[in-house]
GROMACS .gro file of C-alpha atoms in nm:
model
  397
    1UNK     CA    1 -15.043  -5.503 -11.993
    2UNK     CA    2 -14.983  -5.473 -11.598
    3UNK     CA    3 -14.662  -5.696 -11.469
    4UNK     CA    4 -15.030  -5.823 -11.230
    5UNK     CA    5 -15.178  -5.931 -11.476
    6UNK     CA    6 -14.926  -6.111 -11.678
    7UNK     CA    7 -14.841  -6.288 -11.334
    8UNK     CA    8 -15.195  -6.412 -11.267
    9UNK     CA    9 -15.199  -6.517 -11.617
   10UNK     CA   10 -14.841  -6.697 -11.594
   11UNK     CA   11 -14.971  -6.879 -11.229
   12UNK     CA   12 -15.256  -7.008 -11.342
   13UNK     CA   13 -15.157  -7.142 -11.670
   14UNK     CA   14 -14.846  -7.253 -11.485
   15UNK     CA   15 -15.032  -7.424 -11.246
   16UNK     CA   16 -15.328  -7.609 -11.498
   17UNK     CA   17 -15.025  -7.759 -11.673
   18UNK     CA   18 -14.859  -7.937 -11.395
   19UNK     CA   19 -15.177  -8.001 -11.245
   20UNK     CA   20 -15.298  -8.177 -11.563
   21UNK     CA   21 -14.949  -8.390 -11.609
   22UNK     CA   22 -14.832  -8.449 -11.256
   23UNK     CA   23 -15.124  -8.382 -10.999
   24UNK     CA   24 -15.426  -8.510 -11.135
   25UNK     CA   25 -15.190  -8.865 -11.238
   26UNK     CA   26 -15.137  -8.894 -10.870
   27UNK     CA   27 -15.437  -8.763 -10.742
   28UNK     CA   28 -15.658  -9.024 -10.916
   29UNK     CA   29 -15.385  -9.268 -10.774
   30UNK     CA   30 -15.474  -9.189 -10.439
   31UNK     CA   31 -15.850  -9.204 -10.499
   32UNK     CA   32 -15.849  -9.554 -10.643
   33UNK     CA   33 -15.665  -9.683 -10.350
   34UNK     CA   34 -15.906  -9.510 -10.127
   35UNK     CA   35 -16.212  -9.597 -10.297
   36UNK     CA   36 -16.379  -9.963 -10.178
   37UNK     CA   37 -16.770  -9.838 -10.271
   38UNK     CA   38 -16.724  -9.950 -10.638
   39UNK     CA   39 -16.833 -10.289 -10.746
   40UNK     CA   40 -16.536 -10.371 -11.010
   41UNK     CA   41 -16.617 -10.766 -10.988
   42UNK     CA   42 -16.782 -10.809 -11.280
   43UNK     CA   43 -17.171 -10.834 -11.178
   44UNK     CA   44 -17.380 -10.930 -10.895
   45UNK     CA   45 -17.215 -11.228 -10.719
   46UNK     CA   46 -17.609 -11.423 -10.732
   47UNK     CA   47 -17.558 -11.431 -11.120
   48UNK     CA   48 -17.252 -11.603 -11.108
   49UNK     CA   49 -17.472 -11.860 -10.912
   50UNK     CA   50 -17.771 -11.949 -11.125
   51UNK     CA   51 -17.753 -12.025 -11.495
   52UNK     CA   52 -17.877 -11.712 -11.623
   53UNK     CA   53 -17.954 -11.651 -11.971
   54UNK     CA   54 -17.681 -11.469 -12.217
   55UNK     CA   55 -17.779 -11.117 -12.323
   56UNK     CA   56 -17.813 -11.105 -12.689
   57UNK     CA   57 -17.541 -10.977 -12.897
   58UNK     CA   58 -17.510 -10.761 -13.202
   59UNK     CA   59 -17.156 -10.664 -13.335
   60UNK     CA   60 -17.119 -10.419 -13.616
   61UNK     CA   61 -16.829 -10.332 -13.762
   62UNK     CA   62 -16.779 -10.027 -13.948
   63UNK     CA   63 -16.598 -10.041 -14.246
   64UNK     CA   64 -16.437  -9.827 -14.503
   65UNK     CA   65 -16.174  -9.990 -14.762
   66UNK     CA   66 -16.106 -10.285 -14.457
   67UNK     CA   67 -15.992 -10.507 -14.711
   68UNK     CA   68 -15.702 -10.601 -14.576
   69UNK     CA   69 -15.840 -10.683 -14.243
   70UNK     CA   70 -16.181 -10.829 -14.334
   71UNK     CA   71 -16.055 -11.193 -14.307
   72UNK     CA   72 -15.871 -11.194 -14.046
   73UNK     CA   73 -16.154 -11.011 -13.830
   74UNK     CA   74 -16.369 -11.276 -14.002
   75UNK     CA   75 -16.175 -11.571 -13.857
   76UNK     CA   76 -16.117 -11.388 -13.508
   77UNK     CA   77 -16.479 -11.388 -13.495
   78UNK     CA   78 -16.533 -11.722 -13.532
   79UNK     CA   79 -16.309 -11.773 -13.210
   80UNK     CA   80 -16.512 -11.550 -13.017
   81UNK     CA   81 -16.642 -11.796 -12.708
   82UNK     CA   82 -17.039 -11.677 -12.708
   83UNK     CA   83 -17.348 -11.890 -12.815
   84UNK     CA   84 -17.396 -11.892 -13.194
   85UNK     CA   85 -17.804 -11.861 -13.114
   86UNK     CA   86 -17.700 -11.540 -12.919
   87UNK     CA   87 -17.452 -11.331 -13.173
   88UNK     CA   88 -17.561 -11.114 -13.507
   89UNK     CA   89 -17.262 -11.011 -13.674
   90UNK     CA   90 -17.299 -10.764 -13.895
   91UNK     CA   91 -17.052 -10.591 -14.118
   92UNK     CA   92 -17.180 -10.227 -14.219
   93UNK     CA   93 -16.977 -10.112 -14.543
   94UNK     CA   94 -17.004  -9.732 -14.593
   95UNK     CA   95 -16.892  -9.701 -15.003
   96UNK     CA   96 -16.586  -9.896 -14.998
   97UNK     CA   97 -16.392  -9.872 -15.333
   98UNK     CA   98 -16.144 -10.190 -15.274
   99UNK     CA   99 -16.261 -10.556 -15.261
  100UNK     CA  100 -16.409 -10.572 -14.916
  101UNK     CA  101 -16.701 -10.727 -15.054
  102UNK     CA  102 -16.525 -11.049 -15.224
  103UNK     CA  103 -16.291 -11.099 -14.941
  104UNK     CA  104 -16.578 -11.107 -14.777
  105UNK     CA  105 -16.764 -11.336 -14.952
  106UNK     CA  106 -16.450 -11.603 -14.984
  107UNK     CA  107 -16.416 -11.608 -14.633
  108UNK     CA  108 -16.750 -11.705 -14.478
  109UNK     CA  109 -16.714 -11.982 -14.742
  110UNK     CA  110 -16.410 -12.136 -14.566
  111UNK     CA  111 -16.570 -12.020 -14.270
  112UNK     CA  112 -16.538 -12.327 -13.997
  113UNK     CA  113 -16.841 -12.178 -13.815
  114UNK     CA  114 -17.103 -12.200 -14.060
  115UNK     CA  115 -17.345 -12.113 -13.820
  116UNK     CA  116 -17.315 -11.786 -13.731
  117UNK     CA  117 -17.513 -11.507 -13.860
  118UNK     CA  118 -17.319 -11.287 -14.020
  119UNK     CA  119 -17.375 -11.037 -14.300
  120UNK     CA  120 -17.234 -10.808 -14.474
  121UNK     CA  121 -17.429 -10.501 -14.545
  122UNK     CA  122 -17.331 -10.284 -14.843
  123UNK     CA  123 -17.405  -9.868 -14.939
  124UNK     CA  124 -17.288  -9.770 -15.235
  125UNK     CA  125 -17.257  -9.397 -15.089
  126UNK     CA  126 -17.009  -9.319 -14.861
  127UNK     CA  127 -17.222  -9.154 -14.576
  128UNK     CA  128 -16.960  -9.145 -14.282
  129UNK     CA  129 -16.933  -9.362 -13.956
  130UNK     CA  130 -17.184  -9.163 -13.792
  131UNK     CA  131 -17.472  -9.229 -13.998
  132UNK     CA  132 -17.356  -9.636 -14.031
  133UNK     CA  133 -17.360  -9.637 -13.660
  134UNK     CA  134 -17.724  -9.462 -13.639
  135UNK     CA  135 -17.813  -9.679 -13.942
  136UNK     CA  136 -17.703 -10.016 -13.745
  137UNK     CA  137 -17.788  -9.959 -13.432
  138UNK     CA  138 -18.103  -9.857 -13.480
  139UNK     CA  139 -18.130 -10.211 -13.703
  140UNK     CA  140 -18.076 -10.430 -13.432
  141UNK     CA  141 -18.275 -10.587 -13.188
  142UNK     CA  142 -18.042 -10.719 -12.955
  143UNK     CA  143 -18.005 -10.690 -12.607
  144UNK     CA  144 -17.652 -10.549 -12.620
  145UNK     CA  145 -17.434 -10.375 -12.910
  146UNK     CA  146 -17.064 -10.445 -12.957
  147UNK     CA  147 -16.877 -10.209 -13.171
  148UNK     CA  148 -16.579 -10.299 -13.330
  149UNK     CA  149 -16.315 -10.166 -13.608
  150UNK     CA  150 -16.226 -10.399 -13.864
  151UNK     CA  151 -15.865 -10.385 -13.791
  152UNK     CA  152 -15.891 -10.469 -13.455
  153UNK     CA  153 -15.843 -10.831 -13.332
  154UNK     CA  154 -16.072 -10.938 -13.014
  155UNK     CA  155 -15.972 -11.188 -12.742
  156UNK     CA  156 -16.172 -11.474 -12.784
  157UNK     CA  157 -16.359 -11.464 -12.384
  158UNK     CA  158 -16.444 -11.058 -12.461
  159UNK     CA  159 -16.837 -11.125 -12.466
  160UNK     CA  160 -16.833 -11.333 -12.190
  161UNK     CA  161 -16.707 -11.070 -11.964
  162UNK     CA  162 -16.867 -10.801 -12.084
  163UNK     CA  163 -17.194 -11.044 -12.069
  164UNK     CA  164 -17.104 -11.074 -11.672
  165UNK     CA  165 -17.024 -10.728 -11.670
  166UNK     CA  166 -17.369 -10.585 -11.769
  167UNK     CA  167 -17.521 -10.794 -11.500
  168UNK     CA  168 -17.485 -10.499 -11.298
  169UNK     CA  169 -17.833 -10.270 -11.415
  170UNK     CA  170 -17.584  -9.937 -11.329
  171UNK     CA  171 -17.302 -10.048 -11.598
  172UNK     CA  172 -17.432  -9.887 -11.970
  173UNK     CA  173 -17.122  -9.924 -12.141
  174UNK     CA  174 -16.808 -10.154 -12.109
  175UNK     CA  175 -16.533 -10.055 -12.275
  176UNK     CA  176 -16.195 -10.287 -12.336
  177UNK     CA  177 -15.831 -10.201 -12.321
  178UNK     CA  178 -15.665 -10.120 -12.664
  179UNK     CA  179 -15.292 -10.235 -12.768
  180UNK     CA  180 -15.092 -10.243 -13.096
  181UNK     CA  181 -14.979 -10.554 -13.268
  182UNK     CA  182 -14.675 -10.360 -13.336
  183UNK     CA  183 -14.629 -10.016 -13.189
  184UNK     CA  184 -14.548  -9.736 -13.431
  185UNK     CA  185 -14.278  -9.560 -13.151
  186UNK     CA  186 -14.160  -9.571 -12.808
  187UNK     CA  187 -14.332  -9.290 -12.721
  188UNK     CA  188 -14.654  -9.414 -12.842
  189UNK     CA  189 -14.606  -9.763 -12.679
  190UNK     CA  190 -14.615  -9.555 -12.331
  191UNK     CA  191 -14.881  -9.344 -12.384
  192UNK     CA  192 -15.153  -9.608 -12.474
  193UNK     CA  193 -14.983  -9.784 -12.084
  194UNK     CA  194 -15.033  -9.421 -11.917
  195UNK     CA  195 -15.430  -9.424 -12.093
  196UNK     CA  196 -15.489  -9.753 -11.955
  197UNK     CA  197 -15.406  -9.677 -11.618
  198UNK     CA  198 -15.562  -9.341 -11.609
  199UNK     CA  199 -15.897  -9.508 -11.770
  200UNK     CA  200 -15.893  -9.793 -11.536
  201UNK     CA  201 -15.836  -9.564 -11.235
  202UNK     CA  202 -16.113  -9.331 -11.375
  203UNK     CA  203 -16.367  -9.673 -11.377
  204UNK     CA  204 -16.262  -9.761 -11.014
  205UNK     CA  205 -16.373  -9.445 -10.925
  206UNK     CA  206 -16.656  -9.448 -11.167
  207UNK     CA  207 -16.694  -9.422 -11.457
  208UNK     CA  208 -16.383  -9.439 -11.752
  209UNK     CA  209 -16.416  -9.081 -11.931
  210UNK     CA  210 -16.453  -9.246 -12.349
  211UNK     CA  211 -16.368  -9.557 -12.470
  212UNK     CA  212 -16.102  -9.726 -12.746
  213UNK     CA  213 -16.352  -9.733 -13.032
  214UNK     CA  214 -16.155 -10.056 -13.143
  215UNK     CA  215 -16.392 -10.232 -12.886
  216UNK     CA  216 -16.626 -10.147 -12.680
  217UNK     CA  217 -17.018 -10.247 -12.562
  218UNK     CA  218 -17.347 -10.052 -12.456
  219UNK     CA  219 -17.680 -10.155 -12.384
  220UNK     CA  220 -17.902 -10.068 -12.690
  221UNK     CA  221 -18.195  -9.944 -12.542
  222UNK     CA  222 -17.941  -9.659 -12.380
  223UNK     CA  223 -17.827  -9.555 -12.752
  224UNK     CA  224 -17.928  -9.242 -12.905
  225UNK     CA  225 -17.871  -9.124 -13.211
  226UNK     CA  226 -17.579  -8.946 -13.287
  227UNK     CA  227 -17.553  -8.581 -13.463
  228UNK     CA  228 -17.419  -8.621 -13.819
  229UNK     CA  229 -17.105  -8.364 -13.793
  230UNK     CA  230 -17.019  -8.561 -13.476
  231UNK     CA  231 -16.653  -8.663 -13.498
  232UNK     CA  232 -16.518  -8.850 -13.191
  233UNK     CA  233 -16.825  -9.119 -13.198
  234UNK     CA  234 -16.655  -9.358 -12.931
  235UNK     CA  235 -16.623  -9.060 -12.697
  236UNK     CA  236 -17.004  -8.883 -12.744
  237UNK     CA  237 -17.146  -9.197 -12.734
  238UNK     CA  238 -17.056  -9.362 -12.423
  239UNK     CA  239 -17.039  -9.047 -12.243
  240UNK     CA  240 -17.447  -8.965 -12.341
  241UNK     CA  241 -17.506  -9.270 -12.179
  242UNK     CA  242 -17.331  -9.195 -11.883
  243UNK     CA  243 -17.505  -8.812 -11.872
  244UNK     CA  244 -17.791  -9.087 -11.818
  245UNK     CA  245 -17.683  -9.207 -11.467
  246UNK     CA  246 -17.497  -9.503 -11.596
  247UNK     CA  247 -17.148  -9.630 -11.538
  248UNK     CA  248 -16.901  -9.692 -11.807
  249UNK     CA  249 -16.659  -9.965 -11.703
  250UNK     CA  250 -16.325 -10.005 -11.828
  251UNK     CA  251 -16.228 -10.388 -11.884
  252UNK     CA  252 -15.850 -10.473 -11.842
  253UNK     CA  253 -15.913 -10.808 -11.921
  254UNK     CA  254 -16.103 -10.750 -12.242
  255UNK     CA  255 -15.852 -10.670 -12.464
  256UNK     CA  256 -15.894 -10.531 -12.835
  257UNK     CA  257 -15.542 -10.548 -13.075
  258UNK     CA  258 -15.488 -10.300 -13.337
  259UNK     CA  259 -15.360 -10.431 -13.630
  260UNK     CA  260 -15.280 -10.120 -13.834
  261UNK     CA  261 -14.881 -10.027 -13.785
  262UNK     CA  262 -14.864  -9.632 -13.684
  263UNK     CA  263 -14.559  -9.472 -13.764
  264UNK     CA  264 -14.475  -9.076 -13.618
  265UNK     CA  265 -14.664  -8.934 -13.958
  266UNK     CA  266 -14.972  -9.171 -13.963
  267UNK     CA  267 -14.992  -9.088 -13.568
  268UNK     CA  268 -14.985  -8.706 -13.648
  269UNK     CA  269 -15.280  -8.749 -13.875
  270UNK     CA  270 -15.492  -8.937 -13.662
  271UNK     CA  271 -15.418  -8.712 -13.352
  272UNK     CA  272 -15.524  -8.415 -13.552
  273UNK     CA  273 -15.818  -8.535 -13.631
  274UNK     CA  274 -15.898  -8.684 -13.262
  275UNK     CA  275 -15.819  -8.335 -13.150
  276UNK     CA  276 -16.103  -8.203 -13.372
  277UNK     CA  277 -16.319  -8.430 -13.185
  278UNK     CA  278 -16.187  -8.356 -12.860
  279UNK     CA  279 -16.257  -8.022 -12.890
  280UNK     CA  280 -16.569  -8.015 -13.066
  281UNK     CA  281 -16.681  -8.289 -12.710
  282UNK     CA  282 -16.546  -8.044 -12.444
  283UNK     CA  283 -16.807  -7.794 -12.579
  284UNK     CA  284 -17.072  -8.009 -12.644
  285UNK     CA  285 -17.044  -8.186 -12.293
  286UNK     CA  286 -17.020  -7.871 -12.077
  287UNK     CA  287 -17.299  -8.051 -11.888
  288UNK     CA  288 -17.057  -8.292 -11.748
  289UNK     CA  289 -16.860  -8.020 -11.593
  290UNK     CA  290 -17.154  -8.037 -11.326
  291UNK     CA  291 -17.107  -8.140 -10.986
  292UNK     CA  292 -17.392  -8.367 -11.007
  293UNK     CA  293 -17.173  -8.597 -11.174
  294UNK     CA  294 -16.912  -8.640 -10.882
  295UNK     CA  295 -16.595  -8.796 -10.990
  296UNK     CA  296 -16.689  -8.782 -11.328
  297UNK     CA  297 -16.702  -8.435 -11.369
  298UNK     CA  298 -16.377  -8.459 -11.216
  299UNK     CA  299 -16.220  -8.692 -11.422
  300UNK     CA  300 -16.378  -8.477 -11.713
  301UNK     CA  301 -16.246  -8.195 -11.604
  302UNK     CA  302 -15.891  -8.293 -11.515
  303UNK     CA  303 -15.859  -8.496 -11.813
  304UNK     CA  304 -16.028  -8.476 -12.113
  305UNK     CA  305 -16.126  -8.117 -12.065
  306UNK     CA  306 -15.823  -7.972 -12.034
  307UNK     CA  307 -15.581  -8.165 -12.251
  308UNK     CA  308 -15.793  -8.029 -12.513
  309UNK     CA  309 -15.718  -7.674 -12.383
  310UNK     CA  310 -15.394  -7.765 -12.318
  311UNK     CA  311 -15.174  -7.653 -12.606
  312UNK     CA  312 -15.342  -7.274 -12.606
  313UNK     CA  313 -15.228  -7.295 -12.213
  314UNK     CA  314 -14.851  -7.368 -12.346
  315UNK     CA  315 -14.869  -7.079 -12.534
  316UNK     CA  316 -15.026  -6.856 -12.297
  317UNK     CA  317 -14.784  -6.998 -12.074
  318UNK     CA  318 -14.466  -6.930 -12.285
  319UNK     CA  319 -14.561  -6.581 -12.411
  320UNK     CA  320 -14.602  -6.485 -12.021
  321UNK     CA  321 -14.299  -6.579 -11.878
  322UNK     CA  322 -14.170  -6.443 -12.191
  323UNK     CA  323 -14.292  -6.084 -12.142
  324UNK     CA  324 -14.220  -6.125 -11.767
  325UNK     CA  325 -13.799  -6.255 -11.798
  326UNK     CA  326 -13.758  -5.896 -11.901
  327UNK     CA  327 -13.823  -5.766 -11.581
  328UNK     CA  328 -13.751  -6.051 -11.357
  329UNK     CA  329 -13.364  -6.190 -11.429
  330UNK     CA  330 -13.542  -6.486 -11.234
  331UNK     CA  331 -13.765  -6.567 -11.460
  332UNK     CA  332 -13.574  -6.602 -11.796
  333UNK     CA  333 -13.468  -7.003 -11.719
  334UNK     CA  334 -13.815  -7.068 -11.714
  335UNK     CA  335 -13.895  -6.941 -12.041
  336UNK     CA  336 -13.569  -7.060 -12.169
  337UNK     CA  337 -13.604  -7.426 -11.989
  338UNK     CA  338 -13.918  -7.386 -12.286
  339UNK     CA  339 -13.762  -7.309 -12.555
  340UNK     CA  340 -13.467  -7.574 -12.482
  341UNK     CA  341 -13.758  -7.847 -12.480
  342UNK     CA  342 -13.916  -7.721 -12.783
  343UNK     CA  343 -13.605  -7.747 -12.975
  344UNK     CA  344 -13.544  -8.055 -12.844
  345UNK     CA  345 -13.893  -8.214 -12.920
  346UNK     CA  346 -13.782  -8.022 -13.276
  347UNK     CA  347 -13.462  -8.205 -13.356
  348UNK     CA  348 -13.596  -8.500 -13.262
  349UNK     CA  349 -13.908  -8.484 -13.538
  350UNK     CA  350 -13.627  -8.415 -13.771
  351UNK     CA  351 -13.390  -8.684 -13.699
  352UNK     CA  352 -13.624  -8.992 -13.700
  353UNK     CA  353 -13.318  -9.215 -13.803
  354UNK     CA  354 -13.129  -9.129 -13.436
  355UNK     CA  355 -13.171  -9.365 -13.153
  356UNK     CA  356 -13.267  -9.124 -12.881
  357UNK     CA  357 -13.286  -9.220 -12.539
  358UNK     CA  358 -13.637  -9.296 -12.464
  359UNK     CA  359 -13.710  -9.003 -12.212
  360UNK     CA  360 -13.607  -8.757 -12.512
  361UNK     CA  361 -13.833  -9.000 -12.701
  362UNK     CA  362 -14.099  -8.956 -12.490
  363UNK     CA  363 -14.068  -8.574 -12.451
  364UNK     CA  364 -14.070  -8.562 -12.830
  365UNK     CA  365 -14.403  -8.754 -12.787
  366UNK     CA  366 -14.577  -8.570 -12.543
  367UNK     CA  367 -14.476  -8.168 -12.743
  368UNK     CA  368 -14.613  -8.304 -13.112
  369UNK     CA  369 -14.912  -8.463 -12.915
  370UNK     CA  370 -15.001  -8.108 -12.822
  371UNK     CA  371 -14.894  -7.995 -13.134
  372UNK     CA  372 -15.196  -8.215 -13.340
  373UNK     CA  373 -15.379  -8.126 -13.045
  374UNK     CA  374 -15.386  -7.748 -13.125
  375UNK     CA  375 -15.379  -7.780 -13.507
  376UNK     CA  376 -15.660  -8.040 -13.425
  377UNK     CA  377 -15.854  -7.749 -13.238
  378UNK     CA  378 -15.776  -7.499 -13.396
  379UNK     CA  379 -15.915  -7.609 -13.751
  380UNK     CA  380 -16.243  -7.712 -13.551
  381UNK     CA  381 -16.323  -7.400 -13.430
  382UNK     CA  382 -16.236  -7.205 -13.761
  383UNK     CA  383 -16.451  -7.485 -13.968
  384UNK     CA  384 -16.176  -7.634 -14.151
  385UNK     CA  385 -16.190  -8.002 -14.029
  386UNK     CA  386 -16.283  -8.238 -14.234
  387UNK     CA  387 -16.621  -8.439 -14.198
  388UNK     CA  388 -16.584  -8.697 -14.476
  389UNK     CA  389 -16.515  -9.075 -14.334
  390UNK     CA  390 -16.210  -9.241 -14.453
  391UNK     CA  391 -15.927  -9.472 -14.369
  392UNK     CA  392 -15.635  -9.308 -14.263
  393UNK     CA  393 -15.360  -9.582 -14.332
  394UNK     CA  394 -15.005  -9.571 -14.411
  395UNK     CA  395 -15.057  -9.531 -14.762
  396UNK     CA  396 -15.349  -9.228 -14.710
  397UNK     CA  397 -15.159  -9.033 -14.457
   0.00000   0.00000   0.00000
């Protein structure tokens, strides 16, 4: 292969990487201070005037050997400031194998609300979170859906604001901001602050491109039903509805609590898995790629789209500079300023008992993020991922 060639391919790798790190970060900062067009208030100021009737509410909650969790989401529920008359709660088990079911049971007993609707709705077969979803949604009759994982705690004024929020007829999907209880690493800990600043800039300017599927809320008449092999349901979703012409909106002050601890294996597994999903989306959603969809596409694009391409561009990246330091002295630091980081991301997965500083941490963070990310793609496109629902937990991983 032509020196040329290897060059253009070294550039423009080169140049999607930093783009997708540094530029498009700072980039969408200077568009969301720019931007005064979008309405991020919360609805049309008239509603807040006149005593407008609350959109009903269904929430479903997905679950899959949540025993653990079902009482506590039980009693968080019963905090949740919205009319009794105007909440279904539903709980949609998919073939648990623990004692979800009697947990259940023993707390809407003690249950201090003993007026809420609430169910819990039991298959024997474990179909996947795809077909509950379909299943529930389709069920319901309410004016909005709320979805919800059983491990994740809401704050108690979340359906109020996303009530106000959908008083706007161009918002289809408000989504809230997702935190851990206790955050499995440093590194992790900053990148769930970098998402929520890149998916509230992305709203600003927008619409937020996916959703924490810990919370999140669509109108129900927008829903349609999801293929069966899809994986990454809280991304597909919200983003069909926005193909629509509506306008997901990222909540800061909706906030959803993750009550699962993470630790750097369980993260691994779930990142491999996302990474399925995020590659099967970014072929599935080519259409967003249009420039119909403005700063959508462009959020697409920048983000989604090409972190999922992003560890094949690391390679492609390395092997040219590579091939190119042995013709240009010049050139070797670059590939060895690689290598050094590798290693360094390597030793670090090795020695979890060392307190690194936390910018080592968080370059550790960042390489085995791409890392899943790949093996994450790379077993979707060869057919090797698996479709099966189940949780992954500390003691599953």
């Amino acid at each position: 292969m032509s020196s040329t060639i290897m060059w253009f391919i070294a550039l423009i790798s080169g140049f999607l990487i930093g783009y997708h790190h540094v530029l498009y970060p700072l980039v969408l900062r200077l568009l969301s201070a720019r931007s005064s067009t979008i309405d991020e208030t919360g609805g049309q100021s008239e509603a807040d005037k006149q005593d407008v009737q609350l959109p009903t509410i269904t929430l479903i909650i997905p679950c899959f050997n949540e025993a653990r969790y079902i009482a506590e989401k039980i009693s968080n529920i019963a905090c949740i400031d919205y009319p009794a008359d105007r909440l279904k709660v539903r709980f949609y088990d998919d073939g648990s194998t623990d004692k979800s079911a009697a947990i259940f049971e023993e707390s809407i007993q003690n249950l201090f609300r003993q007026e809420m609707n609430i169910k819990f709705i039991r298959n024997s077969v474990n179909r996947g979170k795809v077909a509950v979803i379909n299943e529930a949604v389709s069920a319901s009759k309410s004016d909005l859906i709320v979805l919800s994982d059983a491990s994740a705690l809401i704050s108690i004024d979340a359906f109020q604001i996303i009530a106000k929020k959908m008083t706007d007829p161009k918002v289809g999907v408000v989504a809230a901001t997702y935190c851990f209880l206790e955050p499995g690493t440093e590194g992790e800990k900053a990148y769930w602050d970098y998402q929520v600043k890149i998916k509230k800039t992305e709203s600003e300017m927008g619409s937020a491109i996916g959703v924490h599927g810990a919370l999140y809320s669509f109108r129900r008449q927008l829903f349609k039903p999801l293929d069966r092999d899809i994986i990454n349901d809280d991304f597909i979703l919200p983003m069909q509805i926005v193909q629509s012409g509506y306008r997901c909106v990222y909540d800061t002050d909706i906030v959803a609590v993750e009550l699962e601890k993470s630790d750097i294996a369980l993260d691994q597994t779930r990142r491999k898995r996302i990474s399925a999903g995020n590659m099967q989306q970014s072929l599935r959603l080519l259409t967003l790629t249009s420039p119909k969809y403005g700063a959508t596409a462009f959020n697409f694009v920048s983000g989604k789209f090409l972190r999922t391409w992003m560890p094949f561009l690391l390679l492609v990246f390395f092997l040219s500079t590579l091939a190119l330091s042995s013709q240009y002295w010049w050139v070797a630091p670059i590939a060895l300023l690689q290598i050094a980081v590798y290693a360094l991301a390597l030793l670090v997965h090795h020695t979890p008992s060392v307190n690194w500083r936390k910018p080592i941490k968080l370059i550790h963070y960042l390489v085995a993020g791409h890392w899943a990310n790949g093996i994450g793609g790379l077993k979707y496109l060869c057919g090797l991922h698996n479709q099966r629902w189940h949780k992954i937990t500390m003691e599953t991983k």
